[in-house]
XYZ file of C-alpha atoms in Angstrom:
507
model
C -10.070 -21.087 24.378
C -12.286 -18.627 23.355
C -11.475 -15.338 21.762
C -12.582 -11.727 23.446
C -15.203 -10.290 21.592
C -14.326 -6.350 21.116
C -16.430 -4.176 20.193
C -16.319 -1.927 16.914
C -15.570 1.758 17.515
C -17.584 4.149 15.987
C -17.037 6.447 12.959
C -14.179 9.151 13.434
C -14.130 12.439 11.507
C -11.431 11.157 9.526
C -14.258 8.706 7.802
C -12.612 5.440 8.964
C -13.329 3.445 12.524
C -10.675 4.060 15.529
C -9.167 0.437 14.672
C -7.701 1.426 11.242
C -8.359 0.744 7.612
C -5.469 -1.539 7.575
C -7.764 -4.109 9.050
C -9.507 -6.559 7.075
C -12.215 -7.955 8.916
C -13.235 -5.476 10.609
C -11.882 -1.929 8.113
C -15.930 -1.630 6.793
C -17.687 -1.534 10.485
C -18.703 1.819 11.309
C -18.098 3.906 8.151
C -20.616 5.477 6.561
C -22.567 3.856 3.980
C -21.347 6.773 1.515
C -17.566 6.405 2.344
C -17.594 2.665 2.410
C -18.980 2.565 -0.887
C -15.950 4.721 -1.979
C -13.545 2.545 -0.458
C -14.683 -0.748 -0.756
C -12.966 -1.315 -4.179
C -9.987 0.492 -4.012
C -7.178 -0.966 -3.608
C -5.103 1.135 -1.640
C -7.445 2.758 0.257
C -9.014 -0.756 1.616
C -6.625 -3.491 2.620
C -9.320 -5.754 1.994
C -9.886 -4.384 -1.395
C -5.792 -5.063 -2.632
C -6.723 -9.085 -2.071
C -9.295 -8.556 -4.911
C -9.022 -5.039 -7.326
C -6.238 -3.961 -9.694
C -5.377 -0.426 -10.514
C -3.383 1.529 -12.926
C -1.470 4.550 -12.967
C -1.182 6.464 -15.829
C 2.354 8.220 -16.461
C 0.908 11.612 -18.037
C 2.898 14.611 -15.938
C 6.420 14.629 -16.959
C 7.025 17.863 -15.053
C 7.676 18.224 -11.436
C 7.714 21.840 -9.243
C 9.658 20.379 -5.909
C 12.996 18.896 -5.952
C 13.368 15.626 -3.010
C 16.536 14.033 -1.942
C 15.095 10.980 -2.668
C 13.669 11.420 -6.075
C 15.380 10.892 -9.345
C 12.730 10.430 -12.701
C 14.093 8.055 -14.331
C 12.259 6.489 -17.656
C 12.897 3.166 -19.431
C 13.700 1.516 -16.359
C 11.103 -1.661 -16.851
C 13.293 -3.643 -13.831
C 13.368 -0.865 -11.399
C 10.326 -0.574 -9.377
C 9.749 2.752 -7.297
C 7.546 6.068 -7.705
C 8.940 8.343 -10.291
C 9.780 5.322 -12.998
C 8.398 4.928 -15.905
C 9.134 3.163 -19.299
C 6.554 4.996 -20.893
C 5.349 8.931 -21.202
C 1.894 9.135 -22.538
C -0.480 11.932 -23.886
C -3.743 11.929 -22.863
C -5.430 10.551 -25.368
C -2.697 7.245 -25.165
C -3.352 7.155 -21.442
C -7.203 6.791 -22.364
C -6.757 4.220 -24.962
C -4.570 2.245 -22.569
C -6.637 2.415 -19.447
C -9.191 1.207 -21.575
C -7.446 -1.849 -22.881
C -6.199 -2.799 -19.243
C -9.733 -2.502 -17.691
C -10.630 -4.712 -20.688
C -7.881 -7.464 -20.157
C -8.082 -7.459 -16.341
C -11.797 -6.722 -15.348
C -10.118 -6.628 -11.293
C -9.292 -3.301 -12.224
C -11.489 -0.532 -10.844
C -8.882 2.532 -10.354
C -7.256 4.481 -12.710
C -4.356 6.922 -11.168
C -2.202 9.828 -12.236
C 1.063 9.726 -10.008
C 3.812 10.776 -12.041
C 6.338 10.466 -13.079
C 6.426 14.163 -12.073
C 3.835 16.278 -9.995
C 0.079 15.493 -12.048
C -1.167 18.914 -10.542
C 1.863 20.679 -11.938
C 0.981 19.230 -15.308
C -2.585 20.620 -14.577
C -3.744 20.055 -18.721
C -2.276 16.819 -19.227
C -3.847 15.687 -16.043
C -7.358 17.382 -16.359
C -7.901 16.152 -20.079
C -7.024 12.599 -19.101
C -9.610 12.233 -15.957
C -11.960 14.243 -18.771
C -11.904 11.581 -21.332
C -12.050 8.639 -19.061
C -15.103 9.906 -17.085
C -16.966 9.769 -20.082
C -15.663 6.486 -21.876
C -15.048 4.443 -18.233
C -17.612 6.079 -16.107
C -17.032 2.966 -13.585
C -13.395 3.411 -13.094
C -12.331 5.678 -9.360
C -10.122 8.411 -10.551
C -7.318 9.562 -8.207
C -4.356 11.324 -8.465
C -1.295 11.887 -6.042
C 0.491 14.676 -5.462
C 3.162 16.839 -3.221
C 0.786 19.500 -2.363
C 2.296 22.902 -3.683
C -0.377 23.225 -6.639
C -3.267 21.769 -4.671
C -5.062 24.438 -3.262
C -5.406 26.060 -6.450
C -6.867 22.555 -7.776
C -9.567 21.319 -5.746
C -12.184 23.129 -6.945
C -11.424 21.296 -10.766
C -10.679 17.774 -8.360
C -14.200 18.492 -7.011
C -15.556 18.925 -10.151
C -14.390 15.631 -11.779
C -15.989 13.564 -9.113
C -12.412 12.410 -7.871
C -13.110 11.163 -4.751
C -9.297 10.045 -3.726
C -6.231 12.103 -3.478
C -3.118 11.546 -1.978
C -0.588 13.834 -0.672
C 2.926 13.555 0.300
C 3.606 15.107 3.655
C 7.010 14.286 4.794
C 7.331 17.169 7.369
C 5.219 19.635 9.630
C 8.481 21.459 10.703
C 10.126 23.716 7.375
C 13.382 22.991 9.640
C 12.779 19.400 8.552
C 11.329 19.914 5.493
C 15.103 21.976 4.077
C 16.654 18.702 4.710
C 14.304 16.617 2.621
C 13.860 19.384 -0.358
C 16.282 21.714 -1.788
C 13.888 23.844 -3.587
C 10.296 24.285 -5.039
C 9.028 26.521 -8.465
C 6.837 28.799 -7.096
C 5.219 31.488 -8.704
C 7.760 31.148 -11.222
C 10.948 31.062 -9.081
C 13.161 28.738 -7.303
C 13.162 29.071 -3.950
C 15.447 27.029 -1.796
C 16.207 25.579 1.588
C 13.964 26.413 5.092
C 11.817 28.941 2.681
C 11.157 26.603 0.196
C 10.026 23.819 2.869
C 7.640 26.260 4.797
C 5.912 27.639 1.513
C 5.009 23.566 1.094
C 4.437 22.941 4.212
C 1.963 25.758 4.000
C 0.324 24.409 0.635
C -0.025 20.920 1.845
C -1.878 21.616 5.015
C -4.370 24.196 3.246
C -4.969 21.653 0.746
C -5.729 18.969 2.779
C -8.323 20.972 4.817
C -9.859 21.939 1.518
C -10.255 18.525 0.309
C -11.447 16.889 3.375
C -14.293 20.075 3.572
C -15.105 19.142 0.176
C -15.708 15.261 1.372
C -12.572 13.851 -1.022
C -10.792 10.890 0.545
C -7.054 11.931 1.468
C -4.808 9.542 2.172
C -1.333 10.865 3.125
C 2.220 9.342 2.297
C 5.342 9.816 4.383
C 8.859 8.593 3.062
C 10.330 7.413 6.429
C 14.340 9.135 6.327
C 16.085 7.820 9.563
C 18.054 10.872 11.150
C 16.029 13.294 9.634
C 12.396 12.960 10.015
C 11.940 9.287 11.221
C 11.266 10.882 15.023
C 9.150 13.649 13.356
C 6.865 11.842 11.578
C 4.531 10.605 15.169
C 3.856 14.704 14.543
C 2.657 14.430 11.173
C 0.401 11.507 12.222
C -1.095 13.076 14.561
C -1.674 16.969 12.651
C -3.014 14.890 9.463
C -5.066 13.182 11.567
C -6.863 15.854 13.645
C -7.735 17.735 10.037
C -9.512 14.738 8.794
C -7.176 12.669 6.829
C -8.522 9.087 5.873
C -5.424 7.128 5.587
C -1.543 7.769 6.755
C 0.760 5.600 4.608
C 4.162 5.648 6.169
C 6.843 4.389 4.045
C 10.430 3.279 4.238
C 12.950 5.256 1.864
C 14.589 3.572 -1.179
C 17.933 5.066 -1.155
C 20.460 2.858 -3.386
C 23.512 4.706 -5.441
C 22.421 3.298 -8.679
C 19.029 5.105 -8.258
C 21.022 7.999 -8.879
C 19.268 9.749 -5.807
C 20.894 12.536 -3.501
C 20.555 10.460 -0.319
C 21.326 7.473 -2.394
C 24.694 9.111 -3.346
C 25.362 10.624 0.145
C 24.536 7.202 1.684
C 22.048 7.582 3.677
C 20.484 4.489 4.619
C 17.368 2.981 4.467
C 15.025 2.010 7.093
C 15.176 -1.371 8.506
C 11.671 -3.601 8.320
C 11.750 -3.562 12.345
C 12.398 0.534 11.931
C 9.188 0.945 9.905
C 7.404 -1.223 11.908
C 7.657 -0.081 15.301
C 7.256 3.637 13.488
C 3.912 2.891 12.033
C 2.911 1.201 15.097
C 3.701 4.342 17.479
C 1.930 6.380 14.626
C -1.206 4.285 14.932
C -3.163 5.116 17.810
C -6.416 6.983 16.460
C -4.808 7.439 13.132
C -5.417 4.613 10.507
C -2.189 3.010 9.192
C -2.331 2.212 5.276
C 0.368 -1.415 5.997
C -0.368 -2.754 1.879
C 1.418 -0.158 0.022
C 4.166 -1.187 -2.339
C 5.861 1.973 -3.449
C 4.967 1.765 -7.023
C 6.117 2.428 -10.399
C 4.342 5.961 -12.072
C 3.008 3.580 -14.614
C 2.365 0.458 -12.709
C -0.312 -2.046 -13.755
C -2.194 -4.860 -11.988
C -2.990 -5.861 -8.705
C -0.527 -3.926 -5.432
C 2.415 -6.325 -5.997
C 2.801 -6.841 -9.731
C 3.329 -4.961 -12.266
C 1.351 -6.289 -15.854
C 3.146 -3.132 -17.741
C 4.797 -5.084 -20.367
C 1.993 -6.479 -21.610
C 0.483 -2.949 -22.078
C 2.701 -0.938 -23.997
C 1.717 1.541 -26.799
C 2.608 -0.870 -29.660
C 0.260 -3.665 -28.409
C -2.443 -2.097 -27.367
C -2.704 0.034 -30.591
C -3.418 -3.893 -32.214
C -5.919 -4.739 -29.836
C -9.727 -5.040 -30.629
C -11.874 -4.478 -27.698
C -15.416 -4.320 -27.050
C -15.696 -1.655 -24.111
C -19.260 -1.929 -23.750
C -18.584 -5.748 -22.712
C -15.463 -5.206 -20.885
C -17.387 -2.656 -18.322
C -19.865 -5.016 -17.811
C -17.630 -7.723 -16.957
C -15.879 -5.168 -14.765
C -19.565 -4.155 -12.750
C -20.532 -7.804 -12.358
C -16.557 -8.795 -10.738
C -16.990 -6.263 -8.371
C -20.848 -7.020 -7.410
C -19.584 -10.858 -7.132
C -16.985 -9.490 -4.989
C -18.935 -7.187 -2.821
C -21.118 -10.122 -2.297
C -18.727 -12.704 -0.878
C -17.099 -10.289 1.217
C -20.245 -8.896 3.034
C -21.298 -12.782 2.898
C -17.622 -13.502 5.176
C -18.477 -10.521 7.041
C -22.336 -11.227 7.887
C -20.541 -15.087 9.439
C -18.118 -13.144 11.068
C -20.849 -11.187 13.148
C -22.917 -14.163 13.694
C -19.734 -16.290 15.138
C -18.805 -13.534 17.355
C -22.411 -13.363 18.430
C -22.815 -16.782 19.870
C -21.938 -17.445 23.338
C -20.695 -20.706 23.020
C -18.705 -21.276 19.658
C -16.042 -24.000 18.871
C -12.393 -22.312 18.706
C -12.265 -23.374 14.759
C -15.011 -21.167 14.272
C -14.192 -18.330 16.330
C -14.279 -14.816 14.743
C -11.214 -13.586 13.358
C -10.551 -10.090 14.266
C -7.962 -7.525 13.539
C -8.648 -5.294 16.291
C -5.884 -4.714 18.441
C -7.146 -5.661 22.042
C -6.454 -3.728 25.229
C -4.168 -6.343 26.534
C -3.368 -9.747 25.196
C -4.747 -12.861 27.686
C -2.522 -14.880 26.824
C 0.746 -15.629 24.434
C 2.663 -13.092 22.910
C 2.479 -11.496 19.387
C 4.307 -13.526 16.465
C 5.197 -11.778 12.872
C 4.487 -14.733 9.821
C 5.327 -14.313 6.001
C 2.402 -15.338 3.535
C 3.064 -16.185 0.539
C 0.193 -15.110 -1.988
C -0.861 -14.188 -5.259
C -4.286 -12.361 -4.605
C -7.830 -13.474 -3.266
C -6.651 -12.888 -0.234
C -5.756 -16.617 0.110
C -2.419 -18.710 0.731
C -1.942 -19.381 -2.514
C 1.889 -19.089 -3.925
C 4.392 -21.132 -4.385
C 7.282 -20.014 -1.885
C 9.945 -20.412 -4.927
C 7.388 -18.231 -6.903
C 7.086 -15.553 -4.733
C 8.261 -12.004 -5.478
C 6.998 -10.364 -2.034
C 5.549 -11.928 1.033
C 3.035 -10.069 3.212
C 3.615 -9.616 6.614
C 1.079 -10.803 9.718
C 1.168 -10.079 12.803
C -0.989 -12.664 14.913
C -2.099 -12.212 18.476
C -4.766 -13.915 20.826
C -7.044 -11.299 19.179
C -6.447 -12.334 15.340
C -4.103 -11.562 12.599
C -3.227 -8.122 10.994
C -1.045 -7.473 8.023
C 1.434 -5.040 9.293
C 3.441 -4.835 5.761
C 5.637 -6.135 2.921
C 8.736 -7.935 2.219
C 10.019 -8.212 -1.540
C 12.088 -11.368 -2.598
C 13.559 -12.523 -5.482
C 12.052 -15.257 -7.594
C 14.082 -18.232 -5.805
C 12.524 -21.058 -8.804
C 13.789 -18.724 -11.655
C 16.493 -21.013 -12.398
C 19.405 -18.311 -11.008
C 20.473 -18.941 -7.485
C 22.911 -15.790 -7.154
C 21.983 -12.238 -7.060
C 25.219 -11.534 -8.261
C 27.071 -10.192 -4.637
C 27.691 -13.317 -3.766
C 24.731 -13.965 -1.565
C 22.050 -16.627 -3.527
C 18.566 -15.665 -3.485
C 17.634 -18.330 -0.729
C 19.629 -16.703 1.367
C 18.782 -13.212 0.170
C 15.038 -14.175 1.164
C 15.604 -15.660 4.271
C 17.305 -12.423 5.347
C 13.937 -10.310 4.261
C 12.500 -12.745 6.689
C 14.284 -11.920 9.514
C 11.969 -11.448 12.907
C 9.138 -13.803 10.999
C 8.710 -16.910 13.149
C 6.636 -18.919 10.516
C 6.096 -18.421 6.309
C 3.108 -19.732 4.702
C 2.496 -21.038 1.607
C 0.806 -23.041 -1.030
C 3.564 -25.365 -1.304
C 7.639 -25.757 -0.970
C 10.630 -27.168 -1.775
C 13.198 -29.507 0.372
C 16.267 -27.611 0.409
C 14.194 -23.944 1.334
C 12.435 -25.881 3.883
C 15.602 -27.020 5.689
C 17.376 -23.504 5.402
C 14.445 -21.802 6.980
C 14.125 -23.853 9.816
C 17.770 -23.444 10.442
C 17.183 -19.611 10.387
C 14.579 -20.013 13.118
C 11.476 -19.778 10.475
C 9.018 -22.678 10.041
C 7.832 -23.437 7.272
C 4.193 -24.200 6.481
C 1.975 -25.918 3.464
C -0.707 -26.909 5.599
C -3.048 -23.992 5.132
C -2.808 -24.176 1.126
C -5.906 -22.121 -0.296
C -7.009 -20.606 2.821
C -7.855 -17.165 3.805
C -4.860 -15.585 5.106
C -5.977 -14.669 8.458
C -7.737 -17.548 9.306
C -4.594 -19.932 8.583
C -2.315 -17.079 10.561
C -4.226 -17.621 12.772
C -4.489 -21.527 12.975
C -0.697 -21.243 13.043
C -0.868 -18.968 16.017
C -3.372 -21.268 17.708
C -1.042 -24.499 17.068
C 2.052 -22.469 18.377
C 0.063 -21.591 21.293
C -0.775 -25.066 22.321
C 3.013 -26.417 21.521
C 3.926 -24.008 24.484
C 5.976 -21.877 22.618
C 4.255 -18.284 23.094
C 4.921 -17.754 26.610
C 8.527 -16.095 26.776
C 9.439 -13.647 24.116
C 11.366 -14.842 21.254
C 14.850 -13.329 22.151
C 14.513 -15.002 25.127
C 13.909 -18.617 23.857
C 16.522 -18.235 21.055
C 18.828 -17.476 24.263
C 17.861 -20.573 25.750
């Protein structure tokens, strides 16, 4: 069978080809030589970059000037992973000293972020002095900083002039209707406003600030909390506005609402989207615009690679005893990433090649992440990858914390997003409701036809395949796409892609 061979789209406005950045084969093709050099190590802005770069965010704005219903600050929560937590508040010059002791522990690490835990552009001095300092001492690090938009107008000029080529903005809403029911009030011009007046002023701030960046050539990559019954419909709207003024990236994500968070909607009960819900959302969002499918909602003082968190091995205390050589560390740092760069525009370069022969065997096919026009043949199957970075299948099923999400199709595999587990080999089979953490897992897994991974145990292996999920080792230390994609291939063959899978679970 051979594949079709698409061809790549060229460069939109936004900076980023019409097939998304959330592809991995195929996210470089067609971007500029100066915006793929920005992206190309970054791991949230490149999908294929998470596989291979860590980042850190430094927790240096305590203050915040917007109030959300789903937003509660809480500090010293090391077990509780979501924006806004920290364990940790930091002055500059602490946030310095430990960005510089991560990048020289984990040379992966080429971004250093200010996120939180409150707004970093309402905390303009903290923020400024911090990207100050590390532009001189770290001049290889990406700085970027995230933000909710009301002070960003009034900031680009300074972003601009820190060579801070990534920001990201939360736009929940378009519509101030919307916008009262996600945010009670803003500080502005030093008073509270609340309800539909408060939401327009923002709504106001974020779109001017998100035409100034993009006119000033900064990356913008936008976040939207997902809130079913109040903006979940809305949100196609944002897509597409962000989108036409030249965002790079829309990150759609689901809320965490849970009434220990302490949250508004937590409290009030509003629930979270499902993984189907945020799924078919960011697909009907996708279109032109290009989906960010990677993210993993985290911490304000997260460390590591997207999907871990090294922040207990970083705190004040420690690194204040460490002796580093920076000088080294850096260069470690320049020649991971050059490695890096290498291989992948080595996998790429075969890619091309494969996809340029006219008669190539189906094991070497290209793999591509481009969403055809129609599918020949078989129909699309979701599979759970177990892995703990290279962009390989290389975890332990009972080791995993998270499993990404694939969807394969005739015309390759694409991630599509994230599942977080519990560890099921940590020696505790309950998560204390009742339910054990097999079965806890197994019910993150729900619509996944297929999990892969490095290796597994008996009893997991039987109580997936009674859920409908098959289990597979066979693809141990492979690139992820290529053994989704094997998978698919074998599936395919077996006869068992031609009905949809409601229908054959009738049968």
């Amino acid at each position: 069978m051979n594949l079709p061979v698409i061809a790549h789209a060229s460069a939109k406005p936004g900076g980023c080809s019409a097939s998304g950045c959330g592809s991995t084969a195929g996210q470089m093709n067609g971007l500029p030589d100066e915006i793929r050099l920005k992206v190309q190590d970054h791991p949230c802005y490149s999908e294929e970059a998470h596989h291979h770069f860590a980042r850190m965010h430094a927790a240096v704005a305590p203050a915040c000037n917007i109030q959300c219903h789903y937003c509660n600050r809480k500090y010293d929560c090391a077990n509780e992973s979501r924006p806004g937590v920290v364990s940790e508040l930091l002055t500059p010059e602490q946030a310095v000293k430990k960005t510089l002791a991560v990048a020289a522990a984990i040379p992966q690490m080429s971004v250093l972020g200010i996120a939180g835990p409150g707004d970093p552009l309402a905390n303009p001095a903290r923020t400024f002095a911090t990207f100050r300092m590390l532009a001189e001492k770290a001049p290889d690090l990406k700085l970027c900083v995230s933000t909710n938009g009301l002070a960003l107008p009034e900031s680009v000029a300074e972003l601009a002039q820190h060579n801070i080529d990534h920001v990201t903005i939360t736009i929940n809403c378009v519509d101030p209707d919307v916008g009262a029911k996600i945010y009670p009030w803003i500080f502005w011009k030093n008073k509270r406003i609340h309800g539909r007046a408060a939401a327009a002023i923002l709504v106001e701030q974020q779109q001017k600030g998100l035409e100034m960046l993009v006119a000033r050539g900064i990356l913008v990559k936008v976040n939207s909390v997902m809130i079913p019954g109040v903006n979940d419909r809305h949100l196609k709207e944002v897509s597409r506005i962000v989108k036409a003024k030249g965002a790079f990236l829309h990150n759609v994500m689901p809320l965490i609402a849970a009434a220990e968070h302490g949250t508004f909607y937590g409290m009030m009960g509003q629930r979270s989207p499902t993984a189907a819900d945020l799924k078919a959302l960011q697909d009907a969002c996708e279109g032109d615009m290009n989906m960010m499918r990677h993210c993993r909602q985290c911490r304000a003082d997260a460390v590591g690679l997207l999907g871990e968190d090294r922040g207990a091995e970083f705190t004040m205390d420690k690194v204040e005893a460490m002796e580093i050589d920076h000088a080294a560390a850096m260069a470690r740092r320049l020649a991971l990433r050059a490695k890096v760069a290498a291989e992948l525009e080595a996998k790429r370069a075969a890619r091309h090649a494969v996809a340029a022969a006219p008669d190539v065997p189906a094991s070497m096919q290209v793999i591509t992440l481009r969403r055809p026009a129609k599918v020949v043949q078989g129909r699309a199957v979701l599979m759970a990858v177990a892995s703990k970075g290279g962009g390989l299948v290389n975890e332990h099923f009972g080791h995993a914390r998270e499993f990404l999400i694939y969807e394969a199709t005739e015309a390759g595999a694409k991630l599509v997003g994230t599942r977080k587990t519990d560890l099921y080999c940590a020696g505790n089979d309950s998560c204390g409701d009742g339910e054990t953490v097999l079965a806890k897992t197994i019910r993150a897994l729900d619509g996944c036809e297929a999990v892969l991974c490095a290796r597994i145990g008996f009893e997991p292996w039987g109580q997936l395949e009674a859920a409908g999920i098959k289990p597979n080792g066979e693809h141990a230390m492979e690139p992820i796409e290529e053994a989704v994609t094997a998978v698919w291939r074998e599936m395919l063959v077996a006869g068992k892609l031609a009905a949809p899978l409601a229908a054959q679970r009738r049968a």
